[in-house]
Every structure is written in structure tokens, then in C-alpha cells.
PDB file of C-alpha atoms in Angstrom:
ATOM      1  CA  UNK A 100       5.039  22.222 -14.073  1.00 56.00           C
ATOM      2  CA  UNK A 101       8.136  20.205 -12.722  1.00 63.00           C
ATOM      3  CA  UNK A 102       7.534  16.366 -11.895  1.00 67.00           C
ATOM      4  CA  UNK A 103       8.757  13.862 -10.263  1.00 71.00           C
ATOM      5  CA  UNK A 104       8.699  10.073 -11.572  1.00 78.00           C
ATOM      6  CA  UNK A 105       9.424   6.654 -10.992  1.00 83.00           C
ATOM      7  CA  UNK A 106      11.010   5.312 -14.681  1.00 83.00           C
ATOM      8  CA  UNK A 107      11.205   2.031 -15.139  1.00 87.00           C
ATOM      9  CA  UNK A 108      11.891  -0.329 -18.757  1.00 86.00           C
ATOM     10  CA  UNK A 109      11.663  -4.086 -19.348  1.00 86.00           C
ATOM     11  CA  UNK A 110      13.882  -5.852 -21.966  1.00 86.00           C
ATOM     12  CA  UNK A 111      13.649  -6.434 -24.955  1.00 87.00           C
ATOM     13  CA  UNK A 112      11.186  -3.968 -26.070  1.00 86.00           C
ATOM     14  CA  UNK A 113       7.991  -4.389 -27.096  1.00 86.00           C
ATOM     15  CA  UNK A 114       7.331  -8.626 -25.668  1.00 89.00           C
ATOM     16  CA  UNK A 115       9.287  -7.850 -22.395  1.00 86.00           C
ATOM     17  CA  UNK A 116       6.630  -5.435 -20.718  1.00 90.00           C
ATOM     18  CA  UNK A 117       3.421  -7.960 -22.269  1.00 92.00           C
ATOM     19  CA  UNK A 118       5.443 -11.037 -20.792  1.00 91.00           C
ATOM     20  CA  UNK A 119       6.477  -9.447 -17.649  1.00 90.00           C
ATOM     21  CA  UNK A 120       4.604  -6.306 -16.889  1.00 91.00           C
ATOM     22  CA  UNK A 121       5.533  -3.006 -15.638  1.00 93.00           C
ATOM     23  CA  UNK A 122       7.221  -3.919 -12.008  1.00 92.00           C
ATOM     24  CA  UNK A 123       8.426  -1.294  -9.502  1.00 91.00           C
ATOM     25  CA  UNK A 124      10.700  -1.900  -6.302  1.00 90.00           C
ATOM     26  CA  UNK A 125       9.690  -0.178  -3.236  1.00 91.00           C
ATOM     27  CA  UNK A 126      10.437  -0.261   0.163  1.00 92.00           C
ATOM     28  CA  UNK A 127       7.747  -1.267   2.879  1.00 95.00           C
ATOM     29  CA  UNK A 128       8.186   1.989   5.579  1.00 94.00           C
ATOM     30  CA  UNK A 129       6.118   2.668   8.227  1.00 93.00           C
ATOM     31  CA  UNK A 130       3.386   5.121   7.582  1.00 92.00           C
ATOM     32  CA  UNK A 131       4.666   9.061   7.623  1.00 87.00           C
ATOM     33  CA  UNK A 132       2.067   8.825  10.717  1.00 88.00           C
ATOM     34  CA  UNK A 133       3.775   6.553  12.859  1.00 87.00           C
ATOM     35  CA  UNK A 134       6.516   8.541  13.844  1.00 78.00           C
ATOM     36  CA  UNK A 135       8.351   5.769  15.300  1.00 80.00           C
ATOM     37  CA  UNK A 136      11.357   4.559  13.898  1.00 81.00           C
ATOM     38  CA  UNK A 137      10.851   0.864  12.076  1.00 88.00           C
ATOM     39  CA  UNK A 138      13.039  -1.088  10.077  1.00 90.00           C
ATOM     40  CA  UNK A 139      12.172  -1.168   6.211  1.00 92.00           C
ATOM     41  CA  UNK A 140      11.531  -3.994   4.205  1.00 94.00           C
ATOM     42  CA  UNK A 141      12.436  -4.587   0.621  1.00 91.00           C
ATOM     43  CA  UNK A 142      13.332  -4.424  -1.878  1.00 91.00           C
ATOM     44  CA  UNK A 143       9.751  -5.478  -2.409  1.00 94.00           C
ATOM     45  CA  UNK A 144       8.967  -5.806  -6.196  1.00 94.00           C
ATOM     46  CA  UNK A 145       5.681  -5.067  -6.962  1.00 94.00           C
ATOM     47  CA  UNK A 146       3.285  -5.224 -10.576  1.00 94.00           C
ATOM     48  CA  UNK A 147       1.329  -2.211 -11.431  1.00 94.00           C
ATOM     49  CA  UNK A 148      -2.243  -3.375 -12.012  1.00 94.00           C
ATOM     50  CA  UNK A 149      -4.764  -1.422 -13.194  1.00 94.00           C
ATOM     51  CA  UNK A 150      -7.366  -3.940 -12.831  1.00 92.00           C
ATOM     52  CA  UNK A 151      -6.604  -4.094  -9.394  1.00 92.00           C
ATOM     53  CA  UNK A 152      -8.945  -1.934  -7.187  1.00 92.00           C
ATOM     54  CA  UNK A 153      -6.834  -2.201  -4.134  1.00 94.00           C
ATOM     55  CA  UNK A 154      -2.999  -2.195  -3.716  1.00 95.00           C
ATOM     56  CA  UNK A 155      -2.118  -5.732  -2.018  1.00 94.00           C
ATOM     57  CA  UNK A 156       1.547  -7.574  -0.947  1.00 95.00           C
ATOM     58  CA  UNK A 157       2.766 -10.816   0.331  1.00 95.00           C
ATOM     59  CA  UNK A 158       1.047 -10.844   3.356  1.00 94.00           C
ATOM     60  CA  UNK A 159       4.626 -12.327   4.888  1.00 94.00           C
ATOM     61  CA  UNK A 160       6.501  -9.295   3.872  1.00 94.00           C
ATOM     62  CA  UNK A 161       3.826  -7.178   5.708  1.00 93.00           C
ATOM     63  CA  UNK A 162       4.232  -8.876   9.039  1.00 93.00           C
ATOM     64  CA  UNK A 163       7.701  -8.831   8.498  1.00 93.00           C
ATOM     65  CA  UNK A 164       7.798  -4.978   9.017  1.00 93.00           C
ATOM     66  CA  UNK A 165       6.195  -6.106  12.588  1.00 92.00           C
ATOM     67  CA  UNK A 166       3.484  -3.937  12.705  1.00 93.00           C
ATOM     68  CA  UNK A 167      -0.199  -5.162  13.379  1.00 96.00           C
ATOM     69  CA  UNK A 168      -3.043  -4.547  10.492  1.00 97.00           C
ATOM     70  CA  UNK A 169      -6.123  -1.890  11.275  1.00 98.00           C
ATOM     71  CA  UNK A 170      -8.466  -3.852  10.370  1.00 98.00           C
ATOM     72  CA  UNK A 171      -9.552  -6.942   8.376  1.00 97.00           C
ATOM     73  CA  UNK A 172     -11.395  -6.140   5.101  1.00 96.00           C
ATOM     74  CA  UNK A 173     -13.777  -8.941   2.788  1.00 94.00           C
ATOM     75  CA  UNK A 174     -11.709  -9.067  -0.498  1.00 92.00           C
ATOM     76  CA  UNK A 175     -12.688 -12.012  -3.198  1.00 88.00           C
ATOM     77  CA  UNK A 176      -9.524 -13.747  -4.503  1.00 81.00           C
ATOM     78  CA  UNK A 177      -9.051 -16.755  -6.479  1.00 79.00           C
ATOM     79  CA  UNK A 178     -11.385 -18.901  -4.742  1.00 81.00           C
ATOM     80  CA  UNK A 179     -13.815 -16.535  -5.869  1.00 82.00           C
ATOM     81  CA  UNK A 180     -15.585 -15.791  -2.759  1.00 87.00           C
ATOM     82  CA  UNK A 181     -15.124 -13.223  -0.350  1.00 90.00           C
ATOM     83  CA  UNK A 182     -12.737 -13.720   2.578  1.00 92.00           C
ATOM     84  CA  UNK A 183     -11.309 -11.451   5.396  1.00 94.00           C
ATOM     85  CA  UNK A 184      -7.495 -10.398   4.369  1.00 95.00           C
ATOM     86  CA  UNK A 185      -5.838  -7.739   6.566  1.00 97.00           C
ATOM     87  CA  UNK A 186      -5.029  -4.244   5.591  1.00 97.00           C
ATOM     88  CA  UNK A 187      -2.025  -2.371   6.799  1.00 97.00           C
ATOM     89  CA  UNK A 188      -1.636   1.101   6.883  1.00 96.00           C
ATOM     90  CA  UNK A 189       2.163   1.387   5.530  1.00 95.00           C
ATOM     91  CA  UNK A 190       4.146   3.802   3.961  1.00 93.00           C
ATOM     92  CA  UNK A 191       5.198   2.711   0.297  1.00 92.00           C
ATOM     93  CA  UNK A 192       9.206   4.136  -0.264  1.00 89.00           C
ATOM     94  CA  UNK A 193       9.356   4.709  -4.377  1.00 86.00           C
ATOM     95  CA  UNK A 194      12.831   5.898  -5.734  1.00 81.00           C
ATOM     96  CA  UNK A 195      12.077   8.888  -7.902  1.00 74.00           C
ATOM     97  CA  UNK A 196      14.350  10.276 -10.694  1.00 68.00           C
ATOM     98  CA  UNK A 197      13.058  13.563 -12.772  1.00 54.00           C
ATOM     99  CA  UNK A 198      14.517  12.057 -16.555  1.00 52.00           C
ATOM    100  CA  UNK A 199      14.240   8.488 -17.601  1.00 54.00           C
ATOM    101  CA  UNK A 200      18.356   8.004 -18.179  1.00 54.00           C
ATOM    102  CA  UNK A 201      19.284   9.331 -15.048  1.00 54.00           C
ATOM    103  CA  UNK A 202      19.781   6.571 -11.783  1.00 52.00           C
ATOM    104  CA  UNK A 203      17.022   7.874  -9.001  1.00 50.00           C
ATOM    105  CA  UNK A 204      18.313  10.223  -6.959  1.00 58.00           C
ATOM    106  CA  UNK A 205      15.701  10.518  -4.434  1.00 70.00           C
ATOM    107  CA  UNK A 206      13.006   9.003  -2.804  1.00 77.00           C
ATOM    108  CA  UNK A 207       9.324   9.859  -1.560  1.00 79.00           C
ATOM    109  CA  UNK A 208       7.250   7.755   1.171  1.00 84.00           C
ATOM    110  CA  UNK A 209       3.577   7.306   0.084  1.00 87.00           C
ATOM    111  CA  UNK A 210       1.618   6.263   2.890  1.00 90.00           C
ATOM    112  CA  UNK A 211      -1.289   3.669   1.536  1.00 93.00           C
ATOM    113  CA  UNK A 212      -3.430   0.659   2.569  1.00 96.00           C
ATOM    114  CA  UNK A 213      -1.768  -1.870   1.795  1.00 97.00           C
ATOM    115  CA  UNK A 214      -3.970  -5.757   1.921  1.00 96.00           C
ATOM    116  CA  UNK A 215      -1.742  -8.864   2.877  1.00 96.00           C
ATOM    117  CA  UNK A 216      -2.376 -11.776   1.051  1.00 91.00           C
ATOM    118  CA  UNK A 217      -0.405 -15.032   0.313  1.00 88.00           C
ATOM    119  CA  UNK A 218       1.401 -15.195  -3.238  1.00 84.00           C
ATOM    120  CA  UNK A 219       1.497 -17.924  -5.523  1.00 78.00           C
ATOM    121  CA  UNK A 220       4.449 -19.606  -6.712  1.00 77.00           C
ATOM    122  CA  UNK A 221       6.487 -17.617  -8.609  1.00 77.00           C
ATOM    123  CA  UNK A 222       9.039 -15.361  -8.186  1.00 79.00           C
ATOM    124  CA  UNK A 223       7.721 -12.445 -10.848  1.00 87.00           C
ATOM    125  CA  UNK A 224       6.148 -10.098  -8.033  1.00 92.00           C
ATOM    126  CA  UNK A 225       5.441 -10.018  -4.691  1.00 93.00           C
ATOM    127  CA  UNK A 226       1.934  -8.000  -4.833  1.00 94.00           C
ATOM    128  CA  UNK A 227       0.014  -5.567  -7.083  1.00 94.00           C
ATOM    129  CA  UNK A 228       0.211  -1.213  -6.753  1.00 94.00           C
ATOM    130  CA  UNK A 229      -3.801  -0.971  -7.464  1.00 94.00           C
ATOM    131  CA  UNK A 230      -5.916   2.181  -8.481  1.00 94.00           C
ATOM    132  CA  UNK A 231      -5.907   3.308  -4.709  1.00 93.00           C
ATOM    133  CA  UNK A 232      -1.693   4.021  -4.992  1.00 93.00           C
ATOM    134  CA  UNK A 233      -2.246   5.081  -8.698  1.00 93.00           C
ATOM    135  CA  UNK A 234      -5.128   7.597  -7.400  1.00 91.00           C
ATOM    136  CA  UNK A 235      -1.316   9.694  -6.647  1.00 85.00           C
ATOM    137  CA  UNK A 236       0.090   9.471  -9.643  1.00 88.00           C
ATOM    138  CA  UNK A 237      -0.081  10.164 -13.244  1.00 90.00           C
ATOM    139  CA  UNK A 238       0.909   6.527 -15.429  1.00 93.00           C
ATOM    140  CA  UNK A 239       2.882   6.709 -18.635  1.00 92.00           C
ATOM    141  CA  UNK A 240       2.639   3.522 -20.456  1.00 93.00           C
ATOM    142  CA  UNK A 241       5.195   3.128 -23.539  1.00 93.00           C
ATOM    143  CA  UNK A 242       4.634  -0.532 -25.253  1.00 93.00           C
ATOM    144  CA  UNK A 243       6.443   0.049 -28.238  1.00 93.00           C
ATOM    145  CA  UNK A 244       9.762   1.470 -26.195  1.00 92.00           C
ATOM    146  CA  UNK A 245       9.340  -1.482 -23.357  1.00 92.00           C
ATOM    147  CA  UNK A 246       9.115   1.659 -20.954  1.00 91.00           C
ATOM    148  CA  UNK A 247       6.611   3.179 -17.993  1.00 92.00           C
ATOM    149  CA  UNK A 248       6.329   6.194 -15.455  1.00 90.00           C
ATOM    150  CA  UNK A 249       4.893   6.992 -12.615  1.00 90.00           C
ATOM    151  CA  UNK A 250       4.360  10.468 -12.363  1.00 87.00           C
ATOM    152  CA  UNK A 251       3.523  13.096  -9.530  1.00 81.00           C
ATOM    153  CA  UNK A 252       3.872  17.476 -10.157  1.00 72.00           C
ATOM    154  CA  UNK A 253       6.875  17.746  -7.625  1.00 69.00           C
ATOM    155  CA  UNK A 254       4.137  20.014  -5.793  1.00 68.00           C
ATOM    156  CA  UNK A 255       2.113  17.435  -5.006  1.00 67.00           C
ATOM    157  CA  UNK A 256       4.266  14.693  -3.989  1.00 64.00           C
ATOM    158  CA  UNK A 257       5.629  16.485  -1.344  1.00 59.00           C
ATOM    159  CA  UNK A 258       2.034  17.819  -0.070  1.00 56.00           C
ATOM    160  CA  UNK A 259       1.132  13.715  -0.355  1.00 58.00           C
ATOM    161  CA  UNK A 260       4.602  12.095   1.148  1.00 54.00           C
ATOM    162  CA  UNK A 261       5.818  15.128   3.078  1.00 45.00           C
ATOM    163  CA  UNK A 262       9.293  16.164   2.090  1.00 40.00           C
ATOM    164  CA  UNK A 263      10.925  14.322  -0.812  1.00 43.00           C
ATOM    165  CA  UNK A 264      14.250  13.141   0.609  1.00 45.00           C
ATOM    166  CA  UNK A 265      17.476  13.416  -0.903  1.00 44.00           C
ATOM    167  CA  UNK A 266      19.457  10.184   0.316  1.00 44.00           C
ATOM    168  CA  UNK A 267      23.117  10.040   1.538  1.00 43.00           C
ATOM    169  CA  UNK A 268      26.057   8.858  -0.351  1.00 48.00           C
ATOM    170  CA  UNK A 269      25.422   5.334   1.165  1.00 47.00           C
ATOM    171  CA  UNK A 270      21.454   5.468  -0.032  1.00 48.00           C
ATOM    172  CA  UNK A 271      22.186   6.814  -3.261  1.00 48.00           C
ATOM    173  CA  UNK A 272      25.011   3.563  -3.979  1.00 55.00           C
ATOM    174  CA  UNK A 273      21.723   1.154  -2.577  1.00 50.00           C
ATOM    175  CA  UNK A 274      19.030   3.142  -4.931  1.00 46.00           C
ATOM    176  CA  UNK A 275      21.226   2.830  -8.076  1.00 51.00           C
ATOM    177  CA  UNK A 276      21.902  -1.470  -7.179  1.00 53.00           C
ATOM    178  CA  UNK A 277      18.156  -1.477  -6.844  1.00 47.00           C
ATOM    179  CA  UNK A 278      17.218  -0.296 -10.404  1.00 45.00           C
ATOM    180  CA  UNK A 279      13.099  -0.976 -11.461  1.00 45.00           C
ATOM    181  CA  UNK A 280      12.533  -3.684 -13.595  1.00 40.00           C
ATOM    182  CA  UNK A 281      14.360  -7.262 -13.483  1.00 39.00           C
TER     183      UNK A 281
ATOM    184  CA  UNK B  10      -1.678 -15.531  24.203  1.00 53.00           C
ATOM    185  CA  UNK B  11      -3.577 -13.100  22.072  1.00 71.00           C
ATOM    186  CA  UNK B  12      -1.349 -11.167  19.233  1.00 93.00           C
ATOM    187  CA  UNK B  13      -2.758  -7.879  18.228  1.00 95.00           C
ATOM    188  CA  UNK B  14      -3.655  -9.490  14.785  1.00 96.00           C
ATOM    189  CA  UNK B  15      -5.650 -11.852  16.447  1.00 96.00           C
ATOM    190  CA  UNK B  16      -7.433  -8.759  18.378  1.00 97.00           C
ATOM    191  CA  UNK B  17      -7.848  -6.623  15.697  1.00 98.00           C
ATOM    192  CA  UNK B  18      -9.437  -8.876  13.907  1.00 97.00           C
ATOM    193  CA  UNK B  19     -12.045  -9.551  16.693  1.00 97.00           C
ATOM    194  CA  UNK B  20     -12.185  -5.760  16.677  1.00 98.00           C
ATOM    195  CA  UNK B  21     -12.967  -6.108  13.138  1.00 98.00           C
ATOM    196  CA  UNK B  22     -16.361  -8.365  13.464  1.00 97.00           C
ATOM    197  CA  UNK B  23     -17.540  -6.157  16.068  1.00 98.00           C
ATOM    198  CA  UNK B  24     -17.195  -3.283  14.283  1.00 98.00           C
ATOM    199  CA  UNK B  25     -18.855  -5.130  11.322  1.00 97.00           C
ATOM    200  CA  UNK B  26     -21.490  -5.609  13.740  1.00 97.00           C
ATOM    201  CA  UNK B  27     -22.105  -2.202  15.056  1.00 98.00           C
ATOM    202  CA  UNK B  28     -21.471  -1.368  11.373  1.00 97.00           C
ATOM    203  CA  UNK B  29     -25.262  -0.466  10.385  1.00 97.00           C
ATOM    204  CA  UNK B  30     -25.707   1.848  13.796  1.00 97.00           C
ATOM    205  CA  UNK B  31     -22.758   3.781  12.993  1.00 97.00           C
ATOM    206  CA  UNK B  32     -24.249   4.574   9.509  1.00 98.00           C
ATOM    207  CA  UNK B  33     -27.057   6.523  10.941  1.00 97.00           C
ATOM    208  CA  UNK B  34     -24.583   8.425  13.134  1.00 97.00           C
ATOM    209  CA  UNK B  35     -21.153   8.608  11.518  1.00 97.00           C
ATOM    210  CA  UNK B  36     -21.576   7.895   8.050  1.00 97.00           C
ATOM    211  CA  UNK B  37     -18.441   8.837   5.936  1.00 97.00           C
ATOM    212  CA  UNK B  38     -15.903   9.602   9.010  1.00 98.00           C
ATOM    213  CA  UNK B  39     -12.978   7.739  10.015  1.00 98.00           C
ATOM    214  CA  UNK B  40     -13.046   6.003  13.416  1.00 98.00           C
ATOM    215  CA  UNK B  41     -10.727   4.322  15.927  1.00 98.00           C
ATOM    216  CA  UNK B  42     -12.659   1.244  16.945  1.00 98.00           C
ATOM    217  CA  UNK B  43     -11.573  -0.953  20.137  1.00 98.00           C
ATOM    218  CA  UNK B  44     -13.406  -3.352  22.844  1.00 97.00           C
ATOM    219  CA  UNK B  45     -16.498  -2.697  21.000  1.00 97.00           C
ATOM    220  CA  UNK B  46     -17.021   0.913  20.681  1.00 96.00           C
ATOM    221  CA  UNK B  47     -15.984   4.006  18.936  1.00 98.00           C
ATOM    222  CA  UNK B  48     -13.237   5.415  20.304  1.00 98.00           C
ATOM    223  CA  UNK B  49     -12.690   8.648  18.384  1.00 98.00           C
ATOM    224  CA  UNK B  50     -13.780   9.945  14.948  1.00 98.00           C
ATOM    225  CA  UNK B  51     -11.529  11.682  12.164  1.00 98.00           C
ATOM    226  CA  UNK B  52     -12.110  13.294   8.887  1.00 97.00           C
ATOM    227  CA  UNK B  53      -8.886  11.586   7.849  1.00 94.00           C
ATOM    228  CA  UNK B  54      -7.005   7.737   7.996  1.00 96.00           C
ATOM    229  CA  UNK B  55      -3.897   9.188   9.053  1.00 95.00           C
ATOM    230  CA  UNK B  56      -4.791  11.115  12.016  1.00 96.00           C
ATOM    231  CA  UNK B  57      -7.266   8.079  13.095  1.00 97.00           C
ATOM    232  CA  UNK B  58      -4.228   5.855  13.076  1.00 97.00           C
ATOM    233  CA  UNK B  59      -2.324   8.307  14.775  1.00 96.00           C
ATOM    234  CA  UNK B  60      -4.705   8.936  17.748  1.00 97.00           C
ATOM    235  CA  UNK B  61      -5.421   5.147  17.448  1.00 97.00           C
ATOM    236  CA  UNK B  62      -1.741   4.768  18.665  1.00 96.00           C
ATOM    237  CA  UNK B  63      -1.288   8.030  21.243  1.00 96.00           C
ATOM    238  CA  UNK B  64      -4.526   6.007  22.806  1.00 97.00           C
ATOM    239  CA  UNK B  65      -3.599   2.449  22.567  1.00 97.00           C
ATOM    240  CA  UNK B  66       0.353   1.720  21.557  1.00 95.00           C
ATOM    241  CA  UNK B  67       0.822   0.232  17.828  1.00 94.00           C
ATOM    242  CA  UNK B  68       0.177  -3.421  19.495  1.00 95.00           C
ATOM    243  CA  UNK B  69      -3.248  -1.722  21.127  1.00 96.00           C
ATOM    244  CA  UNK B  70      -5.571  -4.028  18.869  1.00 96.00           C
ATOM    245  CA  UNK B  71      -7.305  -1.158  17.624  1.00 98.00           C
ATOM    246  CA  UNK B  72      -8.994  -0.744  14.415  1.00 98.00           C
ATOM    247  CA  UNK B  73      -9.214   1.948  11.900  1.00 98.00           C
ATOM    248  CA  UNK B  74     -11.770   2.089   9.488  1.00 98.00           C
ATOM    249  CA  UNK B  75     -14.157   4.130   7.349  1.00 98.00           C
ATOM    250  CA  UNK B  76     -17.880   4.301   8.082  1.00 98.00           C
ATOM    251  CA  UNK B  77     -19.042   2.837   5.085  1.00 97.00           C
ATOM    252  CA  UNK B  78     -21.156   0.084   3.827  1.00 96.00           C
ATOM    253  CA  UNK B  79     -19.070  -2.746   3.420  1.00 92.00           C
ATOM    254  CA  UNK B  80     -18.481  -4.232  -0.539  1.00 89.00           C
ATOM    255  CA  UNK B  81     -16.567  -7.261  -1.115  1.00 87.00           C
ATOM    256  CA  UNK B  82     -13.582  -6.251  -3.334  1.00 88.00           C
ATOM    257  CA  UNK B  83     -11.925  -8.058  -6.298  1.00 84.00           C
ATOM    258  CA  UNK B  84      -8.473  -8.612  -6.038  1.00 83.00           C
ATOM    259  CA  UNK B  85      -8.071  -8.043  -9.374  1.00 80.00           C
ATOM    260  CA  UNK B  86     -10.655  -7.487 -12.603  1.00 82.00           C
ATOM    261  CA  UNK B  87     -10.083 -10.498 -14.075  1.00 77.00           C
ATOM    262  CA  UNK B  88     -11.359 -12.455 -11.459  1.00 75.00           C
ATOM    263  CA  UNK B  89     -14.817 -11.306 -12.877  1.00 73.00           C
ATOM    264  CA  UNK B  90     -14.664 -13.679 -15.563  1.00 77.00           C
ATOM    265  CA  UNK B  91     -14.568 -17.378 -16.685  1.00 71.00           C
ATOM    266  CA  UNK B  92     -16.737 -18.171 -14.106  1.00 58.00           C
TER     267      UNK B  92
END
């Protein structure tokens, strides 16, 4: 079965993915639902965390994309008790590339809840894709090679994201600047 | 003046509210939620969100949201220790 994937590697293999984690830049869309046209925002890097039940980014970034949450859900962050953070309903752009040495070539929208919360200070991530994006996706995880992939049957993506789009000559120079990992 | 953050979530504590009435009637659906009352009911997030705006606009201060019992969530696992 073909798939598609999101590669990614963090130097120097294998202390570089324990000290910095497996991080993925996306693009903040507007969900495939919204048919209106809305400027993206990103790159937007983001950790994948799968201790994280829910997928969650800067809330700034989110109301940078200018459109309102659907609702306001109870989520328990560090202060440990539960407060009301809003969810967005967003479309998550991932560059995809179908071998791990080739520069991504395409790209697939993802549409996802997405909570906004503030982040601390650092400059590592902006938010956390939780088991609710990975519910898509099939994770490779390669400590000793300082390596990950996110992985979808080509099949699938494009019954999840609609069709997979092949980007421009313009897109394709802005895709290979923006390569995963720092 | 009131920004449709600031509506939706008032939206969001009175659906909270109506929350355990919907249970016995909708249990499991999606709805679109505004001034207080259903507005429509979906099978599915995207097509609430998309009636949510053919009714309402994007800025309509709607909500969308499952009909669920409502469970605090942990931003991340670790928070469930060294407490």
C-alpha cells in the first residue's frame, strides 16, 4: 500500500531527538469546511506528544488566523486545575514527502481541534500535535537514527484532507526553506 | 462591544448548562448551539461547523460541540504526577 509521510530528523543522532523532541512545522489553514479563503499562519512548529490527549497551540497564533473558537472546553494545565481554554476548529497544513531523502513535495490539510493556550518561555515549540491529530496517522519513531514519520496510506489521507495538493513552483521553493526539525 | 470570543464563550456556559437535558435527548450528536438553544444537530463536526456558519457568519458566536458528558482534560500526561 503506497503512503504518504511527514519525515523529519534532529541532529546529532541519538541525544538530539531526547533533548529536543520530534518537532513538525505546519501551517495553521482554515478548516477544509470553511470554504472561505483565509490567510495561513506559520510556519508554526509544533512537538509531537504522545502524552498529550488533545492537540493544543499558542493560543496567539490561533487568533492570529482571525477566526473565532467553537466553543470553550475545561482542560487542566500547569496550575493543575481545570480551566476553560478555547478550541478552534482549524485545518493543520503538513508538508508530505513519500521517501525520507527527498524535500516534500506536497502538502495535505488535516482539519482538527485545535485548544489555544499561552506558551511558556521558550522558543522550542509553539504547541503539542496530541493523540486526537495522531488518531490520522501511523508514527515511526527512530531513536538510534535521530529520525521520525508521520505516516498516512495515500488512500486515506486524501479521504481525511480531501485532495493532496501538489504546490506551484513558488510553494515548492517555500516547502523546501521550511524543512522539519530545527 | 462584544467579540465573538467573548459570545461564544457565553454560548459555552449555557450550553454547559443545558448540557444534562441534551443527554437524555441528543446524546452522542454534534450540535450548533447559539442564544441558548440547539440550533441544528449533525452526525459529524465538520458539517455542524459548516451549517453553524451558512446560519450565523464565522463571527455568529455560535458553538459547536459534542453531546457528551463533560471530563476535564490533561494537557499533557505528565501533569498527573508530582503532585
Amino acid at each position: 500500500m503506497t503512503r504518504i509521510a511527514h519525515w523529519g530528523a534532529v541532529n546529532d543522532p541519538p541525544h538530539g531527538l531526547v533533548a529536543i523532541g520530534p518537532l513538525v512545522n505546519v501551517r495553521l489553514v482554515a478548516h477544509p469546511k470553511h470554504r472561505a479563503s483565509v490567510p495561513d499562519v506559520g510556519p508554526v512548529r509544533l512537538m509531537i506528544d504522545t502524552g498529550a490527549q488533545r492537540t493544543l497551540v499558542d493560543d496567539a497564533l490561533c487568533v492570529k488566523l482571525g477566526l473565532p473558537p467553537i466553543r470553550f472546553d475545561e482542560i487542566v494545565g500547569v496550575s493543575g486545575k481545570p480551566e476553560s481554554w478555547p478550541v478552534y476548529l482549524l485545518g493543520v497544513r503538513l508538508g508530505l514527502s513519500s521517501h525520507p531523502k527527498a524535500q516534500e513535495n506536497a502538502f495535505a490539510v488535516f482539519g482538527a481541534e485545535v485548544i489555544g493556550m499561552p506558551v511558556g518561555p521558550h522558543d522550542q515549540h509553539r504547541g503539542l500535535l496530541g493523540r486526537d491529530f495522531l488518531a490520522n496517522f501511523e508514527l515511526g519513531y527512530d531513536g538510534p537514527n535521530g529520525s521520525f514519520a508521520i505516516m498516512v496510506p495515500a488512500t486515506r489521507a486524501a479521504a481525511l484532507a480531501g485532495p493532496t495538493a501538489t504546490p506551484n513552483r513558488a510553494e515548492r521553493r517555500r516547502l523546501a526553506r521550511q524543512k522539519t526539525g530545527p | 462591544m462584544t467579540t465573538a470570543a467573548e459570545r461564544v464563550r457565553a454560548e459555552t456556559m449555557l450550553f454547559r448548562a443545558a448540557l444534562p437535558g441534551l443527554l437524555t435527548t441528543h446524546a452522542g450528536k454534534w450540535v450548533v448551539f447559539r442564544d441558548g438553544h440547539i440550533q441544528s444537530v449533525h452526525d459529524d463536526e465538520g458539517d455542524a461547523y459548516s451549517a453553524g456558519i451558512d446560519a450565523f457568519g464565522v463571527d455568529g458566536g455560535f458553538v459547536v460541540a459534542p453531546v457528551v458528558p463533560i471530563k476535564p482534560t490533561l494537557m499533557t500526561a505528565a501533569l498527573a504526577f508530582g503532585r
